[in-house]
Coordinates of C-alpha atoms in Angstrom, one line a residue:
M39 CA 0.0 0.0 0.0
D40 CA 1.2 3.5 -0.8
F41 CA 0.9 5.8 2.2
S42 CA 2.6 8.8 0.6
L43 CA 0.8 12.0 -0.1
T44 CA 0.7 13.8 -3.5
E45 CA 2.3 17.2 -3.9
E46 CA -1.1 18.8 -4.1
Q47 CA -2.2 17.1 -0.9
I48 CA 0.9 18.3 0.9
M49 CA 0.4 21.9 -0.4
I50 CA -3.2 21.8 0.9
Q51 CA -2.1 20.5 4.2
Q52 CA 0.6 23.2 4.5
A53 CA -1.8 25.9 3.6
A54 CA -4.2 24.9 6.3
R55 CA -1.4 24.5 8.8
D56 CA 0.0 28.0 8.0
Y57 CA -3.4 29.7 8.3
A58 CA -4.2 27.9 11.6
Q59 CA -0.8 28.5 13.2
R60 CA -0.5 32.1 12.0
E61 CA -4.1 33.4 12.1
L62 CA -6.5 31.2 14.0
I63 CA -4.2 31.0 17.1
R64 CA -4.3 34.8 17.5
D65 CA -7.9 35.1 18.9
V66 CA -8.9 31.5 19.6
L67 CA -8.9 32.0 23.4
E68 CA -11.0 35.2 23.2
R69 CA -13.5 33.7 20.8
D70 CA -13.8 30.6 23.0
E71 CA -14.3 32.6 26.2
K72 CA -16.8 35.1 24.7
A73 CA -18.4 32.7 22.2
I74 CA -17.6 35.0 19.2
Y75 CA -18.5 33.7 15.8
P76 CA -15.3 33.5 13.6
A77 CA -16.8 35.4 10.7
E78 CA -13.5 36.8 9.4
H79 CA -11.8 33.4 9.5
I80 CA -14.6 31.8 7.6
K81 CA -14.3 34.5 5.0
N82 CA -10.6 33.8 4.7
L83 CA -11.0 30.1 4.5
A84 CA -13.5 30.6 1.7
E85 CA -10.9 32.6 -0.2
L86 CA -8.5 29.7 0.3
G87 CA -11.1 27.3 -1.2
F88 CA -11.7 25.4 2.1
M89 CA -15.5 25.9 2.3
G90 CA -16.3 23.8 -0.8
M91 CA -13.2 21.7 -1.0
M92 CA -14.6 18.6 -2.6
V93 CA -17.2 20.3 -4.9
D94 CA -16.6 20.0 -8.7
P95 CA -15.0 23.2 -10.1
K96 CA -18.0 23.5 -12.5
Y97 CA -20.0 24.3 -9.4
D98 CA -17.3 26.7 -8.2
G99 CA -15.7 24.2 -5.8
G100 CA -12.1 23.3 -5.2
G101 CA -12.3 19.9 -6.9
M102 CA -10.2 18.3 -4.2
D103 CA -10.3 14.8 -2.9
T104 CA -11.5 13.6 0.5
V105 CA -7.9 12.9 1.7
S106 CA -7.1 16.5 1.1
Y107 CA -10.2 17.5 3.1
V108 CA -9.1 15.3 6.0
L109 CA -5.6 16.8 6.0
A110 CA -7.0 20.4 6.0
M111 CA -9.5 19.6 8.7
E112 CA -6.9 18.1 11.0
E113 CA -4.6 21.2 10.7
I114 CA -7.5 23.6 11.3
S115 CA -8.8 21.6 14.3
K116 CA -5.3 21.4 16.0
V117 CA -5.8 25.1 16.7
D118 CA -9.6 25.6 16.7
S119 CA -12.1 22.9 16.1
A120 CA -15.0 25.4 16.4
V121 CA -13.9 26.7 13.0
G122 CA -13.3 23.1 12.0
V123 CA -16.9 22.1 12.6
I124 CA -18.3 25.1 10.7
M125 CA -16.0 24.1 7.8
S126 CA -17.0 20.4 8.2
V127 CA -20.8 21.0 8.1
N128 CA -20.5 23.2 5.0
N129 CA -18.3 20.7 3.2
S130 CA -19.5 17.3 4.3
L131 CA -23.2 17.7 5.0
V132 CA -24.4 20.5 2.9
C133 CA -22.2 20.9 -0.2
W134 CA -21.7 17.1 -0.6
G135 CA -25.4 16.3 -0.2
L136 CA -26.5 19.0 -2.7
E137 CA -23.9 17.9 -5.3
E138 CA -24.6 14.2 -4.9
Y139 CA -28.4 14.3 -4.9
G140 CA -29.5 17.8 -6.0
T141 CA -30.9 18.8 -9.3
E142 CA -28.9 21.0 -11.7
E143 CA -31.2 23.9 -10.8
Q144 CA -30.6 23.4 -7.1
K145 CA -26.8 23.2 -7.7
E146 CA -26.8 26.4 -9.7
K147 CA -28.9 28.3 -7.2
Y148 CA -27.7 26.9 -3.9
L149 CA -24.5 24.9 -4.2
K150 CA -22.4 27.4 -6.1
P151 CA -22.5 30.2 -3.5
L152 CA -22.0 27.6 -0.7
A153 CA -19.0 26.2 -2.5
R154 CA -17.5 29.7 -2.9
G155 CA -18.1 30.3 0.8
E156 CA -20.3 33.4 0.0
K157 CA -23.0 31.6 2.0
T158 CA -22.9 28.9 4.6
G159 CA -25.3 26.0 5.1
A160 CA -26.8 24.0 8.0
F161 CA -28.0 20.5 8.3
L162 CA -31.3 20.2 10.2
L163 CA -32.0 16.7 11.4
S164 CA -31.9 16.6 15.2
E165 CA -35.0 17.4 17.2
P166 CA -35.9 17.7 20.9
E167 CA -37.3 14.1 20.7
A168 CA -35.3 12.8 17.7
G169 CA -31.6 12.7 18.4
S170 CA -29.9 9.3 17.9
D171 CA -33.2 7.9 16.7
A172 CA -33.6 10.1 13.6
T173 CA -36.6 8.1 12.4
M174 CA -38.8 9.8 15.0
Q175 CA -39.1 13.1 13.1
R176 CA -41.8 15.4 14.5
T177 CA -41.2 18.2 12.1
T178 CA -43.8 17.9 9.3
A179 CA -43.7 19.0 5.6
E180 CA -47.3 18.8 4.5
D181 CA -47.8 18.4 0.8
K182 CA -49.9 21.3 -0.5
G183 CA -49.5 20.5 -4.2
D184 CA -46.9 22.9 -5.5
Y185 CA -45.3 23.6 -2.1
Y186 CA -44.8 22.1 1.3
L187 CA -46.0 23.6 4.5
L188 CA -43.2 23.2 7.1
N189 CA -43.9 23.1 10.9
G190 CA -41.7 21.9 13.7
T191 CA -38.5 22.5 15.7
K192 CA -34.9 21.5 15.1
N193 CA -32.2 21.7 17.8
W194 CA -28.4 21.5 18.2
I195 CA -28.1 23.1 14.7
T196 CA -24.5 24.1 13.9
N197 CA -24.5 27.3 11.8
G198 CA -28.2 27.6 12.8
G199 CA -27.9 31.4 13.2
T200 CA -25.5 32.2 10.5
A201 CA -26.4 29.9 7.6
S202 CA -28.3 31.2 4.6
T203 CA -29.3 27.7 3.4
Y204 CA -30.9 25.0 5.5
L205 CA -31.3 21.4 4.5
V206 CA -34.3 20.3 6.6
M207 CA -35.5 16.8 7.2
A208 CA -39.2 16.6 7.8
Q209 CA -42.0 14.0 7.9
T210 CA -44.5 14.1 4.9
H211 CA -46.1 10.7 5.2
R212 CA -46.2 9.8 8.9
E213 CA -47.7 6.4 8.3
K214 CA -44.6 5.4 6.2
R215 CA -42.3 6.2 9.2
H216 CA -38.8 6.8 7.9
H217 CA -39.8 6.1 4.3
G218 CA -42.1 9.2 4.5
I219 CA -39.3 11.7 5.3
N220 CA -38.3 14.4 2.8
T221 CA -35.3 16.7 2.7
L222 CA -36.1 20.3 1.7
I223 CA -33.8 23.2 0.9
V224 CA -35.1 26.2 2.9
E225 CA -33.8 29.7 2.6
R226 CA -33.1 31.3 6.0
D227 CA -35.1 34.5 5.3
T228 CA -38.3 32.6 4.4
P229 CA -41.2 33.9 6.5
G230 CA -42.2 31.8 9.5
I231 CA -38.6 30.8 10.5
T232 CA -37.5 31.7 14.1
V233 CA -34.0 31.1 15.3
G234 CA -33.7 30.3 19.0
K235 CA -31.1 31.6 21.4
H236 CA -27.4 30.9 21.0
E237 CA -26.6 27.7 23.0
E238 CA -24.0 28.2 25.7
K239 CA -21.8 25.1 25.1
M240 CA -19.0 23.5 27.1
G241 CA -16.7 23.5 24.1
M242 CA -16.5 24.7 20.5
R243 CA -18.1 27.9 21.8
S244 CA -17.3 30.2 18.9
S245 CA -19.4 28.0 16.5
D246 CA -23.0 29.0 16.6
T247 CA -25.5 26.4 17.7
H248 CA -29.2 27.2 17.8
S249 CA -32.7 25.7 17.8
V250 CA -34.7 26.6 14.6
M251 CA -38.5 26.8 14.6
F252 CA -40.7 26.6 11.6
T253 CA -44.3 27.9 11.6
D254 CA -46.3 27.5 8.4
V255 CA -43.2 27.9 6.3
K256 CA -43.9 27.6 2.6
V257 CA -41.2 25.7 0.7
P258 CA -41.5 25.3 -3.1
K259 CA -41.8 21.7 -4.3
E260 CA -38.7 22.2 -6.5
N261 CA -36.7 22.5 -3.3
R262 CA -37.2 18.9 -2.4
I263 CA -34.0 16.8 -2.7
G264 CA -34.6 13.5 -4.5
E265 CA -37.8 11.6 -5.0
D266 CA -40.7 11.7 -2.5
G267 CA -39.6 9.8 0.7
F268 CA -35.9 10.0 0.0
G269 CA -35.1 12.2 2.9
F270 CA -34.1 9.6 5.5
K271 CA -31.7 7.9 3.1
F272 CA -30.3 11.3 2.1
A273 CA -29.6 12.1 5.8
M274 CA -28.0 8.7 6.5
R275 CA -25.8 8.7 3.4
T276 CA -24.7 12.3 4.0
L277 CA -23.9 11.5 7.6
D278 CA -21.6 8.7 6.5
G279 CA -19.4 11.2 4.8
G280 CA -19.9 13.7 7.6
R281 CA -18.3 11.3 10.0
I282 CA -15.1 11.4 8.1
G283 CA -15.0 15.1 8.8
I284 CA -15.7 14.6 12.5
A285 CA -13.0 12.0 12.7
A286 CA -10.5 14.4 11.1
Q287 CA -11.6 17.1 13.5
A288 CA -11.1 14.8 16.5
L289 CA -7.8 13.8 15.1
G290 CA -6.8 17.4 14.9
I291 CA -7.8 18.0 18.5
A292 CA -5.7 15.1 19.7
A293 CA -2.7 16.0 17.6
G294 CA -2.9 19.6 18.8
A295 CA -2.9 18.4 22.4
L296 CA 0.1 16.1 21.8
E297 CA 2.1 18.8 20.1
R298 CA 1.6 21.1 23.0
S299 CA 2.4 18.3 25.5
V300 CA 5.7 17.5 23.7
K301 CA 6.7 21.2 23.7
Y302 CA 5.8 21.7 27.4
S303 CA 7.5 18.5 28.6
K304 CA 10.7 19.7 27.0
E305 CA 10.6 23.0 28.8
R306 CA 9.1 22.1 32.2
K307 CA 11.6 20.9 34.8
A308 CA 11.0 18.7 37.9
F309 CA 13.5 16.9 40.1
G310 CA 16.4 18.5 38.3
T311 CA 15.5 17.7 34.6
E312 CA 12.9 18.3 31.9
I313 CA 9.8 16.2 32.6
A314 CA 10.1 14.6 29.2
N315 CA 13.1 12.7 30.7
H316 CA 10.9 11.1 33.3
Q317 CA 9.5 7.7 32.1
A318 CA 6.1 8.5 33.5
I319 CA 5.7 11.4 31.0
A320 CA 7.7 9.8 28.2
F321 CA 5.4 6.8 28.2
K322 CA 2.3 8.9 28.2
L323 CA 3.6 10.7 25.1
A324 CA 4.4 7.4 23.4
D325 CA 0.9 6.1 24.0
M326 CA -0.6 9.3 22.8
E327 CA 1.3 9.2 19.6
T328 CA 0.4 5.6 18.9
R329 CA -3.3 6.1 19.4
I330 CA -3.3 9.2 17.3
D331 CA -1.5 7.5 14.4
A332 CA -4.0 4.6 14.5
A333 CA -6.8 7.1 14.4
R334 CA -5.2 8.9 11.5
L335 CA -4.9 5.6 9.5
L336 CA -8.5 4.8 10.1
T337 CA -9.6 8.3 9.0
L338 CA -7.4 8.3 5.9
K339 CA -8.7 4.8 5.0
S340 CA -12.3 5.9 5.1
A341 CA -11.4 9.0 3.0
W342 CA -9.5 6.8 0.5
L343 CA -12.5 4.5 0.2
K344 CA -14.8 7.4 -0.4
D345 CA -12.6 8.8 -3.1
R346 CA -12.6 5.5 -4.9
E347 CA -16.4 5.2 -4.6
Q348 CA -16.1 2.1 -2.6
P349 CA -18.4 1.4 0.5
F350 CA -17.1 3.5 3.3
S351 CA -20.0 3.6 5.8
V352 CA -18.4 1.1 8.3
A353 CA -15.0 2.6 7.8
S354 CA -16.2 6.1 8.6
A355 CA -18.1 4.8 11.7
M356 CA -14.9 3.2 12.9
A357 CA -12.8 6.3 12.2
K358 CA -15.3 8.6 13.9
M359 CA -15.6 6.4 17.0
Y360 CA -11.9 5.7 17.5
A361 CA -10.7 9.2 16.7
S362 CA -13.1 10.8 19.0
D363 CA -12.4 8.4 21.8
T364 CA -8.7 9.0 21.2
A365 CA -9.2 12.8 21.3
M366 CA -11.0 12.5 24.7
W367 CA -8.2 10.3 26.1
V368 CA -5.3 12.2 24.7
T369 CA -6.6 15.6 25.8
T370 CA -7.2 14.3 29.3
E371 CA -3.6 13.0 29.4
A372 CA -2.4 16.3 28.1
V373 CA -4.1 18.2 31.0
Q374 CA -2.4 15.7 33.4
I375 CA 1.0 16.4 31.8
F376 CA 0.6 20.1 32.2
G377 CA -0.5 19.6 35.8
G378 CA -2.0 22.8 37.3
Y379 CA -1.2 24.8 34.2
G380 CA -3.3 22.4 32.2
Y381 CA -6.4 23.5 34.2
V382 CA -6.2 27.1 33.2
R383 CA -7.3 28.7 29.9
E384 CA -4.0 30.2 28.6
Y385 CA -2.3 26.8 28.0
H386 CA -5.1 25.6 25.6
V387 CA -5.2 22.0 26.6
E388 CA -8.3 22.4 28.9
R389 CA -10.1 23.9 25.9
L390 CA -9.0 21.0 23.7
M391 CA -10.4 18.6 26.3
R392 CA -13.7 20.4 26.3
E393 CA -13.8 20.4 22.5
A394 CA -12.9 16.7 22.3
K395 CA -16.0 15.6 24.3
L396 CA -18.4 16.8 21.6
T397 CA -16.8 14.7 18.9
Q398 CA -18.0 11.6 20.8
I399 CA -21.6 12.9 20.7
Y400 CA -22.5 14.7 17.4
E401 CA -23.1 13.3 13.9
G402 CA -24.0 10.1 15.6
T403 CA -23.0 9.2 19.1
N404 CA -20.2 6.6 19.5
E405 CA -22.9 4.2 20.7
I406 CA -24.6 4.6 17.3
Q407 CA -21.3 4.0 15.6
K408 CA -21.0 0.7 17.4
I409 CA -24.5 -0.3 16.2
V410 CA -23.4 0.4 12.6
I411 CA -20.2 -1.6 13.0
S412 CA -21.7 -4.5 14.8
R413 CA -24.6 -4.9 12.4
H414 CA -22.2 -5.0 9.5
L415 CA -20.1 -7.6 11.4
L416 CA -23.1 -9.8 12.3
R417 CA -25.1 -9.6 9.1
D418 CA -25.7 -12.9 7.2

């Protein structure tokens, strides 16, 4: 197997690293503390082509492969995974779903500005009573002939307050359960939409998370993605790819914590020598590096499969589960290495630990990933 990167992939990785280490780092602590949306950074990443990385150039995207996307996501998330998740949702869930399943008219009208980063998108699946069990959609899209009438509430929506384009999953034929769900493209400024308060989160605080309420919102019939009843399949297939992005994000969080831990352990002295010279610390670093590299291989494998149009659902579930568990474990170890300094904001590792936790929860909890993996393993 060839594990080497192409020149183009290395250039993309370096561009993401340079921006993160030079620009994102400057205000990441302030944005985290005050929950400030990184509008300027998102604009800059759009100019770098990072908001529509995998979209075909004919739709104004970057035309890059999924491996390149993983490399960029890791570098961005080493410094600020709140920016990483904004980038991930726009790339993996919104742009990919529109390009893969949208009509040419939908791509022209909605995908192009999203791929250019002129607009951002949001993926509206979760509800107050439909989290892990996405089949239990309470939001309804009543068929009124030439339009749908949308009513309901979505919550935990990344980009909920800043997105211009919503992809909304809603129940049209309740008697058909998940076969009766549709996905609708909804413009944010459509009458009847109310955005709830900004959620005060434990981590990734500068990404905006909101509930979104729909009251008799009229959505043109041409804004449905796919055939009638395709919405649940659309959501699940899109989330398969989204999990690669979350795996890369978790990988970045873990790698960022390790880089800081190595640097600190070479500077901090205890008992007459740098703490890196104590086996207790050195062995922690060795374990951290080993788990991170394993997570990286799983993540790159899932991206490689996706790029070759081979089945990647199980691989992305494995990558998301293992990388996020690794991020949580590595960041906890990083705080321990830093000792008391690890518990205060200015050394970053406590923030990375807070950010790691969410990667175990969103875009399918790790318990859901185990269901996906075990069902594949046990099927006849």
